[in-house]
Amino acid sequence: MNAGKAKNNPSSKIVILDVAEDLFAVRGYRETTIADIAKQANMSAANLYRHFENKEDIAAACAHRCMERKNKALREVLDRKRLSAAERLEEFIVSLLRYTYEETQNRPKMNEMVEVVICCRPEMVHLMMSNLQSMIAEILAQGNAQKEFAVENVVAMAETVFASIVVFYTPLFMHLHPLPEFEHHARAMAELLLRGLTRR
Amino acid sequence: MNAGKAKNNPSSKIVILDVAEDLFAVRGYRETTIADIAKQANMSAANLYRHFENKEDIAAACAHRCMERKNKALREVLDRKRLSAAERLEEFIVSLLRYTYEETQNRPKMNEMVEVVICCRPEMVHLMMSNLQSMIAEILAQGNAQKEFAVENVVAMAETVFASIVVFYTPLFMHLHPLPEFEHHARAMAELLLRGLTRR
């Protein structure tokens, strides 16, 4: 009966993920054990295993939450004000960079978790990314509708644009430049992409 | 006298790097110790320390060699035949992808070494990347000279183009797609970039 209770208690799942996310991001995925997570979450390892099959499972759920937060933040940026499609695309790229940069600032081991998910659950990465790609597709469709852009296949082009800005949303790369320099690169990228997207 | 000999013997340095590169790429950077490398290279750890200060140093030297090989392979691609600047840029992107993809096929732990270098020696990454960026700058300058492209600042644009194709040369991402699908994405990227680079 206790097992059933634990399984149906969403808050204990959230506690596990909160704890695991902090441990993974600061101490590192590899250095964190299931026992560490259970201890910090004030529960037995047996109780924890009622919610998750293994550490990889917990990492996948954490990564999913991180992506949902990122999607939500970007959705707010996109909905904020009336902008041309070109302005919206530039703002989207810069916001994605800023969000990723800030997120990794106090989370030095963040990329270990990202790496585990990329290697072991690529299908999950594809799924999670599709949300950001849809936002780009939305911007491209707006640009087409307003005769700013001339994009034939909005979905395929959104995929290409998304791939071209991978350096701005991958935690691993956040070590490469200070933020202002990175922002400069992001704006230059937006300009190049916009030259390719706009009508001639 | 032995120490001096060892230090001046380039071949023992090469042996260390050959051994270390294999161990890092297959067993992994973290799982490989200095003692493992020395043993496999048939030398004492003390002898190895005459050439390298620590494991990070060896990883940096290995990464440097990998990049030199990649640069050489791409240089050959670029010099191979007479192409328009547009064709050359597309071939450059696809070759970079193929090289990275093949290199990571039998080297599952390759990205551990890459990660160490990105995190601990970002200045080395910048230096190593500059060679590839110069090749792109060369293509852009060719395109300008032949009136195919209209690029104002060749060096800055080469940096932006190079950043836009990061997904095609980072070992970590090679898990995401099978090669033919990846190649399709690379060609779509080349097309988008070329739309941005060509004269109107």
GROMACS .gro file of C-alpha atoms in nm:
model
  400
    1MET     CA    1   0.000   0.000   0.000
    2ASN     CA    2   0.288   0.232   0.080
    3ALA     CA    3   0.437   0.157  -0.260
    4GLY     CA    4   0.115   0.256  -0.430
    5LYS     CA    5   0.096   0.574  -0.227
    6ALA     CA    6   0.452   0.672  -0.315
    7LYS     CA    7   0.396   0.606  -0.681
    8ASN     CA    8   0.085   0.817  -0.688
    9ASN     CA    9   0.238   1.102  -0.493
   10PRO     CA   10   0.356   1.349  -0.752
   11SER     CA   11   0.530   1.569  -0.497
   12SER     CA   12   0.784   1.304  -0.398
   13LYS     CA   13   0.875   1.264  -0.765
   14ILE     CA   14   0.927   1.640  -0.784
   15VAL     CA   15   1.143   1.635  -0.471
   16ILE     CA   16   1.362   1.363  -0.625
   17LEU     CA   17   1.403   1.562  -0.946
   18ASP     CA   18   1.477   1.888  -0.761
   19VAL     CA   19   1.746   1.717  -0.557
   20ALA     CA   20   1.888   1.519  -0.849
   21GLU     CA   21   1.902   1.824  -1.075
   22ASP     CA   22   2.106   2.020  -0.820
   23LEU     CA   23   2.341   1.730  -0.754
   24PHE     CA   24   2.391   1.652  -1.123
   25ALA     CA   25   2.446   2.017  -1.215
   26VAL     CA   26   2.689   2.103  -0.935
   27ARG     CA   27   2.854   1.780  -0.822
   28GLY     CA   28   2.817   1.605  -1.158
   29TYR     CA   29   2.617   1.314  -1.297
   30ARG     CA   30   2.898   1.064  -1.254
   31GLU     CA   31   2.981   1.163  -0.897
   32THR     CA   32   2.618   1.142  -0.785
   33THR     CA   33   2.476   0.806  -0.676
   34ILE     CA   34   2.116   0.697  -0.634
   35ALA     CA   35   2.195   0.671  -0.261
   36ASP     CA   36   2.308   1.039  -0.257
   37ILE     CA   37   1.984   1.148  -0.420
   38ALA     CA   38   1.766   0.938  -0.186
   39LYS     CA   39   1.952   1.067   0.120
   40GLN     CA   40   1.918   1.432   0.020
   41ALA     CA   41   1.548   1.373  -0.066
   42ASN     CA   42   1.492   1.218   0.279
   43MET     CA   43   1.372   0.886   0.148
   44SER     CA   44   1.501   0.533   0.113
   45ALA     CA   45   1.662   0.418  -0.213
   46ALA     CA   46   1.382   0.158  -0.234
   47ASN     CA   47   1.125   0.438  -0.227
   48LEU     CA   48   1.314   0.626  -0.498
   49TYR     CA   49   1.315   0.315  -0.719
   50ARG     CA   50   0.934   0.320  -0.712
   51HIS     CA   51   0.952   0.635  -0.926
   52PHE     CA   52   1.257   0.576  -1.145
   53GLU     CA   53   1.423   0.267  -1.285
   54ASN     CA   54   1.779   0.398  -1.269
   55LYS     CA   55   2.003   0.706  -1.269
   56GLU     CA   56   1.977   0.745  -1.647
   57ASP     CA   57   1.600   0.763  -1.608
   58ILE     CA   58   1.633   1.041  -1.352
   59ALA     CA   59   1.876   1.231  -1.579
   60ALA     CA   60   1.629   1.202  -1.866
   61ALA     CA   61   1.345   1.337  -1.649
   62CYS     CA   62   1.567   1.623  -1.524
   63ALA     CA   63   1.671   1.710  -1.878
   64HIS     CA   64   1.307   1.706  -1.982
   65ARG     CA   65   1.219   1.955  -1.706
   66CYS     CA   66   1.512   2.180  -1.800
   67MET     CA   67   1.395   2.184  -2.160
   68GLU     CA   68   1.038   2.260  -2.060
   69ARG     CA   69   1.155   2.559  -1.856
   70LYS     CA   70   1.364   2.678  -2.149
   71ASN     CA   71   1.072   2.634  -2.390
   72LYS     CA   72   0.846   2.831  -2.158
   73ALA     CA   73   1.096   3.117  -2.122
   74LEU     CA   74   1.138   3.136  -2.500
   75ARG     CA   75   0.766   3.119  -2.561
   76GLU     CA   76   0.730   3.426  -2.336
   77VAL     CA   77   0.997   3.607  -2.535
   78LEU     CA   78   0.819   3.524  -2.858
   79ASP     CA   79   0.479   3.634  -2.734
   80ARG     CA   80   0.605   3.951  -2.565
   81LYS     CA   81   0.549   4.219  -2.821
   82ARG     CA   82   0.473   4.287  -3.184
   83LEU     CA   83   0.788   4.246  -3.384
   84SER     CA   84   0.872   4.182  -3.746
   85ALA     CA   85   0.966   3.822  -3.819
   86ALA     CA   86   1.328   3.931  -3.865
   87GLU     CA   87   1.338   4.102  -3.525
   88ARG     CA   88   1.165   3.805  -3.368
   89LEU     CA   89   1.420   3.560  -3.507
   90GLU     CA   90   1.711   3.769  -3.380
   91GLU     CA   91   1.548   3.804  -3.038
   92PHE     CA   92   1.482   3.430  -3.027
   93ILE     CA   93   1.849   3.345  -3.097
   94VAL     CA   94   1.986   3.596  -2.847
   95SER     CA   95   1.737   3.489  -2.577
   96LEU     CA   96   1.823   3.123  -2.629
   97LEU     CA   97   2.190   3.208  -2.584
   98ARG     CA   98   2.132   3.423  -2.273
   99TYR     CA   99   1.912   3.158  -2.114
  100THR     CA  100   2.166   2.881  -2.176
  101TYR     CA  101   2.456   3.098  -2.064
  102GLU     CA  102   2.292   3.201  -1.738
  103GLU     CA  103   2.170   2.849  -1.670
  104THR     CA  104   2.522   2.709  -1.695
  105GLN     CA  105   2.688   2.983  -1.488
  106ASN     CA  106   2.638   2.820  -1.148
  107ARG     CA  107   2.605   2.468  -1.282
  108PRO     CA  108   2.954   2.368  -1.384
  109LYS     CA  109   2.874   1.998  -1.432
  110MET     CA  110   2.554   2.057  -1.628
  111ASN     CA  111   2.707   1.925  -1.950
  112GLU     CA  112   2.763   1.577  -1.798
  113MET     CA  113   2.387   1.535  -1.776
  114VAL     CA  114   2.337   1.675  -2.125
  115GLU     CA  115   2.599   1.434  -2.258
  116VAL     CA  116   2.432   1.134  -2.096
  117VAL     CA  117   2.098   1.226  -2.249
  118ILE     CA  118   2.246   1.292  -2.596
  119CYS     CA  119   2.431   0.959  -2.592
  120CYS     CA  120   2.172   0.734  -2.427
  121ARG     CA  121   1.839   0.892  -2.522
  122PRO     CA  122   1.884   1.059  -2.859
  123GLU     CA  123   1.515   1.006  -2.935
  124MET     CA  124   1.435   1.216  -2.628
  125VAL     CA  125   1.662   1.494  -2.746
  126HIS     CA  126   1.488   1.492  -3.084
  127LEU     CA  127   1.151   1.511  -2.913
  128MET     CA  128   1.253   1.792  -2.681
  129MET     CA  129   1.414   1.991  -2.958
  130SER     CA  130   1.106   1.975  -3.175
  131ASN     CA  131   0.936   2.229  -2.952
  132LEU     CA  132   1.205   2.491  -3.014
  133GLN     CA  133   1.201   2.403  -3.383
  134SER     CA  134   0.827   2.465  -3.397
  135MET     CA  135   0.881   2.812  -3.254
  136ILE     CA  136   1.127   2.886  -3.535
  137ALA     CA  137   0.879   2.745  -3.787
  138GLU     CA  138   0.620   2.983  -3.643
  139ILE     CA  139   0.854   3.280  -3.696
  140LEU     CA  140   0.927   3.166  -4.053
  141ALA     CA  141   0.555   3.129  -4.128
  142GLN     CA  142   0.493   3.477  -3.989
  143GLY     CA  143   0.772   3.606  -4.215
  144ASN     CA  144   0.617   3.436  -4.518
  145ALA     CA  145   0.271   3.570  -4.434
  146GLN     CA  146   0.405   3.923  -4.398
  147LYS     CA  147   0.605   3.887  -4.721
  148GLU     CA  148   0.933   3.941  -4.534
  149PHE     CA  149   1.061   3.589  -4.599
  150ALA     CA  150   1.041   3.356  -4.897
  151VAL     CA  151   1.074   3.014  -4.736
  152GLU     CA  152   0.945   2.722  -4.941
  153ASN     CA  153   0.941   2.450  -4.677
  154VAL     CA  154   0.892   2.611  -4.337
  155VAL     CA  155   0.941   2.291  -4.134
  156ALA     CA  156   1.260   2.184  -4.312
  157MET     CA  157   1.401   2.536  -4.296
  158ALA     CA  158   1.322   2.559  -3.923
  159GLU     CA  159   1.530   2.244  -3.875
  160THR     CA  160   1.823   2.396  -4.065
  161VAL     CA  161   1.803   2.727  -3.877
  162PHE     CA  162   1.785   2.537  -3.548
  163ALA     CA  163   2.095   2.333  -3.640
  164SER     CA  164   2.283   2.649  -3.738
  165ILE     CA  165   2.245   2.799  -3.389
  166VAL     CA  166   2.342   2.488  -3.190
  167VAL     CA  167   2.650   2.668  -3.055
  168PHE     CA  168   2.419   2.913  -2.876
  169TYR     CA  169   2.215   2.656  -2.683
  170THR     CA  170   2.461   2.377  -2.596
  171PRO     CA  171   2.591   2.408  -2.238
  172LEU     CA  172   2.931   2.261  -2.333
  173PHE     CA  173   3.011   2.560  -2.555
  174MET     CA  174   2.929   2.823  -2.293
  175HIS     CA  175   3.295   2.808  -2.182
  176LEU     CA  176   3.418   2.939  -2.515
  177HIS     CA  177   3.333   3.310  -2.495
  178PRO     CA  178   3.223   3.571  -2.241
  179LEU     CA  179   2.854   3.660  -2.284
  180PRO     CA  180   2.892   3.998  -2.465
  181GLU     CA  181   3.123   3.844  -2.724
  182PHE     CA  182   2.885   3.550  -2.763
  183GLU     CA  183   2.591   3.789  -2.812
  184HIS     CA  184   2.782   3.966  -3.083
  185HIS     CA  185   2.827   3.630  -3.260
  186ALA     CA  186   2.457   3.549  -3.215
  187ARG     CA  187   2.354   3.878  -3.377
  188ALA     CA  188   2.597   3.823  -3.665
  189MET     CA  189   2.445   3.477  -3.712
  190ALA     CA  190   2.093   3.620  -3.714
  191GLU     CA  191   2.200   3.870  -3.980
  192LEU     CA  192   2.350   3.600  -4.204
  193LEU     CA  193   2.045   3.375  -4.165
  194LEU     CA  194   1.811   3.664  -4.237
  195ARG     CA  195   2.000   3.742  -4.558
  196GLY     CA  196   1.926   3.384  -4.662
  197LEU     CA  197   1.560   3.393  -4.557
  198THR     CA  198   1.445   3.729  -4.686
  199ARG     CA  199   1.281   3.786  -5.021
  200ARG     CA  200   1.493   3.910  -5.307
  201MET     CA  201   7.175   1.201  -1.912
  202ASN     CA  202   6.891   0.958  -1.968
  203ALA     CA  203   6.641   1.233  -1.889
  204GLY     CA  204   6.798   1.458  -2.150
  205LYS     CA  205   6.794   1.176  -2.403
  206ALA     CA  206   6.430   1.101  -2.341
  207LYS     CA  207   6.333   1.464  -2.370
  208ASN     CA  208   6.513   1.501  -2.701
  209ASN     CA  209   6.378   1.181  -2.847
  210PRO     CA  210   6.075   1.282  -3.052
  211SER     CA  211   5.973   0.924  -3.123
  212SER     CA  212   5.900   0.840  -2.758
  213LYS     CA  213   5.672   1.145  -2.742
  214ILE     CA  214   5.490   1.015  -3.051
  215VAL     CA  215   5.459   0.668  -2.896
  216ILE     CA  216   5.303   0.821  -2.583
  217LEU     CA  217   5.054   1.019  -2.790
  218ASP     CA  218   4.966   0.719  -3.011
  219VAL     CA  219   4.896   0.508  -2.705
  220ALA     CA  220   4.713   0.781  -2.516
  221GLU     CA  221   4.494   0.872  -2.812
  222ASP     CA  222   4.375   0.512  -2.848
  223LEU     CA  223   4.313   0.471  -2.477
  224PHE     CA  224   4.130   0.805  -2.446
  225ALA     CA  225   3.916   0.740  -2.754
  226VAL     CA  226   3.815   0.383  -2.672
  227ARG     CA  227   3.846   0.339  -2.296
  228GLY     CA  228   3.783   0.705  -2.217
  229TYR     CA  229   3.982   0.996  -2.075
  230ARG     CA  230   3.858   0.948  -1.721
  231GLU     CA  231   3.919   0.574  -1.711
  232THR     CA  232   4.276   0.606  -1.841
  233THR     CA  233   4.558   0.676  -1.594
  234ILE     CA  234   4.910   0.800  -1.656
  235ALA     CA  235   5.025   0.455  -1.537
  236ASP     CA  236   4.807   0.286  -1.806
  237ILE     CA  237   4.962   0.503  -2.077
  238ALA     CA  238   5.318   0.444  -1.955
  239LYS     CA  239   5.262   0.069  -1.931
  240GLN     CA  240   5.118   0.045  -2.283
  241ALA     CA  241   5.402   0.262  -2.415
  242ASN     CA  242   5.660   0.035  -2.250
  243MET     CA  243   5.810   0.306  -2.034
  244SER     CA  244   5.811   0.415  -1.672
  245ALA     CA  245   5.572   0.682  -1.553
  246ALA     CA  246   5.881   0.887  -1.456
  247ASN     CA  247   5.997   0.871  -1.817
  248LEU     CA  248   5.654   0.979  -1.939
  249TYR     CA  249   5.659   1.280  -1.703
  250ARG     CA  250   5.973   1.403  -1.881
  251HIS     CA  251   5.751   1.474  -2.182
  252PHE     CA  252   5.421   1.582  -2.028
  253GLU     CA  253   5.329   1.754  -1.705
  254ASN     CA  254   4.999   1.572  -1.654
  255LYS     CA  255   4.709   1.391  -1.820
  256GLU     CA  256   4.543   1.715  -1.929
  257ASP     CA  257   4.864   1.806  -2.110
  258ILE     CA  258   4.858   1.474  -2.295
  259ALA     CA  259   4.491   1.524  -2.388
  260ALA     CA  260   4.570   1.871  -2.522
  261ALA     CA  261   4.856   1.731  -2.735
  262CYS     CA  262   4.632   1.447  -2.862
  263ALA     CA  263   4.355   1.691  -2.949
  264HIS     CA  264   4.607   1.909  -3.128
  265ARG     CA  265   4.720   1.613  -3.341
  266CYS     CA  266   4.359   1.517  -3.420
  267MET     CA  267   4.286   1.869  -3.536
  268GLU     CA  268   4.603   1.880  -3.749
  269ARG     CA  269   4.496   1.559  -3.923
  270LYS     CA  270   4.148   1.703  -3.979
  271ASN     CA  271   4.293   2.028  -4.114
  272LYS     CA  272   4.516   1.835  -4.352
  273ALA     CA  273   4.227   1.621  -4.480
  274LEU     CA  274   4.013   1.929  -4.540
  275ARG     CA  275   4.295   2.116  -4.705
  276GLU     CA  276   4.321   1.827  -4.953
  277VAL     CA  277   3.948   1.846  -5.021
  278LEU     CA  278   3.974   2.220  -5.083
  279ASP     CA  279   4.273   2.190  -5.314
  280ARG     CA  280   4.136   1.890  -5.505
  281LYS     CA  281   3.974   2.041  -5.809
  282ARG     CA  282   3.847   2.360  -5.961
  283LEU     CA  283   3.511   2.444  -5.815
  284SER     CA  284   3.299   2.753  -5.777
  285ALA     CA  285   3.313   2.907  -5.431
  286ALA     CA  286   2.957   2.785  -5.367
  287GLU     CA  287   3.046   2.425  -5.458
  288ARG     CA  288   3.363   2.449  -5.252
  289LEU     CA  289   3.174   2.568  -4.944
  290GLU     CA  290   2.922   2.284  -4.973
  291GLU     CA  291   3.199   2.029  -5.022
  292PHE     CA  292   3.387   2.173  -4.724
  293ILE     CA  293   3.085   2.136  -4.493
  294VAL     CA  294   3.001   1.783  -4.608
  295SER     CA  295   3.366   1.670  -4.586
  296LEU     CA  296   3.397   1.812  -4.235
  297LEU     CA  297   3.088   1.616  -4.134
  298ARG     CA  298   3.205   1.291  -4.298
  299TYR     CA  299   3.550   1.319  -4.141
  300THR     CA  300   3.408   1.380  -3.793
  301TYR     CA  301   3.148   1.108  -3.831
  302GLU     CA  302   3.397   0.845  -3.943
  303GLU     CA  303   3.648   0.949  -3.680
  304THR     CA  304   3.396   0.897  -3.401
  305GLN     CA  305   3.261   0.564  -3.530
  306ASN     CA  306   3.514   0.341  -3.356
  307ARG     CA  307   3.602   0.588  -3.084
  308PRO     CA  308   3.301   0.594  -2.854
  309LYS     CA  309   3.474   0.791  -2.576
  310MET     CA  310   3.627   1.051  -2.806
  311ASN     CA  311   3.399   1.325  -2.674
  312GLU     CA  312   3.542   1.293  -2.321
  313MET     CA  313   3.876   1.416  -2.452
  314VAL     CA  314   3.709   1.691  -2.653
  315GLU     CA  315   3.515   1.800  -2.345
  316VAL     CA  316   3.831   1.818  -2.131
  317VAL     CA  317   4.001   2.035  -2.390
  318ILE     CA  318   3.698   2.265  -2.437
  319CYS     CA  319   3.663   2.312  -2.061
  320CYS     CA  320   4.028   2.333  -1.957
  321ARG     CA  321   4.204   2.477  -2.261
  322PRO     CA  322   3.953   2.699  -2.441
  323GLU     CA  323   4.240   2.911  -2.578
  324MET     CA  324   4.375   2.598  -2.747
  325VAL     CA  325   4.036   2.528  -2.905
  326HIS     CA  326   4.026   2.884  -3.037
  327LEU     CA  327   4.374   2.844  -3.182
  328MET     CA  328   4.299   2.507  -3.342
  329MET     CA  329   3.971   2.626  -3.487
  330SER     CA  330   4.132   2.928  -3.650
  331ASN     CA  331   4.285   2.704  -3.914
  332LEU     CA  332   3.945   2.578  -4.031
  333GLN     CA  333   3.809   2.932  -4.014
  334SER     CA  334   4.090   3.050  -4.242
  335MET     CA  335   3.989   2.788  -4.497
  336ILE     CA  336   3.633   2.924  -4.494
  337ALA     CA  337   3.771   3.279  -4.525
  338GLU     CA  338   3.966   3.161  -4.830
  339ILE     CA  339   3.648   3.025  -4.990
  340LEU     CA  340   3.464   3.350  -4.915
  341ALA     CA  341   3.747   3.556  -5.063
  342GLN     CA  342   3.740   3.336  -5.375
  343GLY     CA  343   3.364   3.393  -5.397
  344ASN     CA  344   3.411   3.770  -5.368
  345ALA     CA  345   3.688   3.771  -5.630
  346GLN     CA  346   3.471   3.573  -5.871
  347LYS     CA  347   3.171   3.797  -5.800
  348GLU     CA  348   2.970   3.502  -5.667
  349PHE     CA  349   2.957   3.636  -5.312
  350ALA     CA  350   2.918   3.982  -5.166
  351VAL     CA  351   3.082   3.950  -4.826
  352GLU     CA  352   3.194   4.272  -4.662
  353ASN     CA  353   3.413   4.135  -4.386
  354VAL     CA  354   3.554   3.799  -4.492
  355VAL     CA  355   3.718   3.715  -4.158
  356ALA     CA  356   3.411   3.799  -3.947
  357MET     CA  357   3.181   3.614  -4.187
  358ALA     CA  358   3.409   3.308  -4.182
  359GLU     CA  359   3.370   3.303  -3.804
  360THR     CA  360   2.991   3.317  -3.834
  361VAL     CA  361   2.978   3.044  -4.102
  362PHE     CA  362   3.208   2.828  -3.891
  363ALA     CA  363   2.983   2.872  -3.585
  364SER     CA  364   2.675   2.784  -3.791
  365ILE     CA  365   2.816   2.442  -3.882
  366VAL     CA  366   2.934   2.341  -3.533
  367VAL     CA  367   2.682   2.055  -3.528
  368PHE     CA  368   2.869   1.895  -3.819
  369TYR     CA  369   3.214   1.883  -3.656
  370THR     CA  370   3.148   1.818  -3.287
  371PRO     CA  371   3.195   1.449  -3.196
  372LEU     CA  372   2.924   1.468  -2.928
  373PHE     CA  373   2.653   1.532  -3.188
  374MET     CA  374   2.748   1.240  -3.413
  375HIS     CA  375   2.505   1.024  -3.212
  376LEU     CA  376   2.207   1.227  -3.326
  377HIS     CA  377   2.157   1.110  -3.687
  378PRO     CA  378   2.274   0.837  -3.923
  379LEU     CA  379   2.526   0.971  -4.176
  380PRO     CA  380   2.297   1.001  -4.484
  381GLU     CA  381   2.040   1.202  -4.285
  382PHE     CA  382   2.320   1.416  -4.144
  383GLU     CA  383   2.456   1.478  -4.493
  384HIS     CA  384   2.114   1.590  -4.604
  385HIS     CA  385   2.111   1.844  -4.320
  386ALA     CA  386   2.463   1.960  -4.412
  387ARG     CA  387   2.360   2.024  -4.772
  388ALA     CA  388   2.048   2.211  -4.661
  389MET     CA  389   2.269   2.423  -4.434
  390ALA     CA  390   2.508   2.496  -4.722
  391GLU     CA  391   2.212   2.606  -4.934
  392LEU     CA  392   2.079   2.843  -4.666
  393LEU     CA  393   2.423   2.992  -4.602
  394LEU     CA  394   2.484   3.036  -4.974
  395ARG     CA  395   2.155   3.224  -5.008
  396GLY     CA  396   2.292   3.464  -4.745
  397LEU     CA  397   2.635   3.495  -4.903
  398THR     CA  398   2.554   3.534  -5.270
  399ARG     CA  399   2.513   3.866  -5.449
  400ARG     CA  400   2.167   4.002  -5.508
   0.00000   0.00000   0.00000
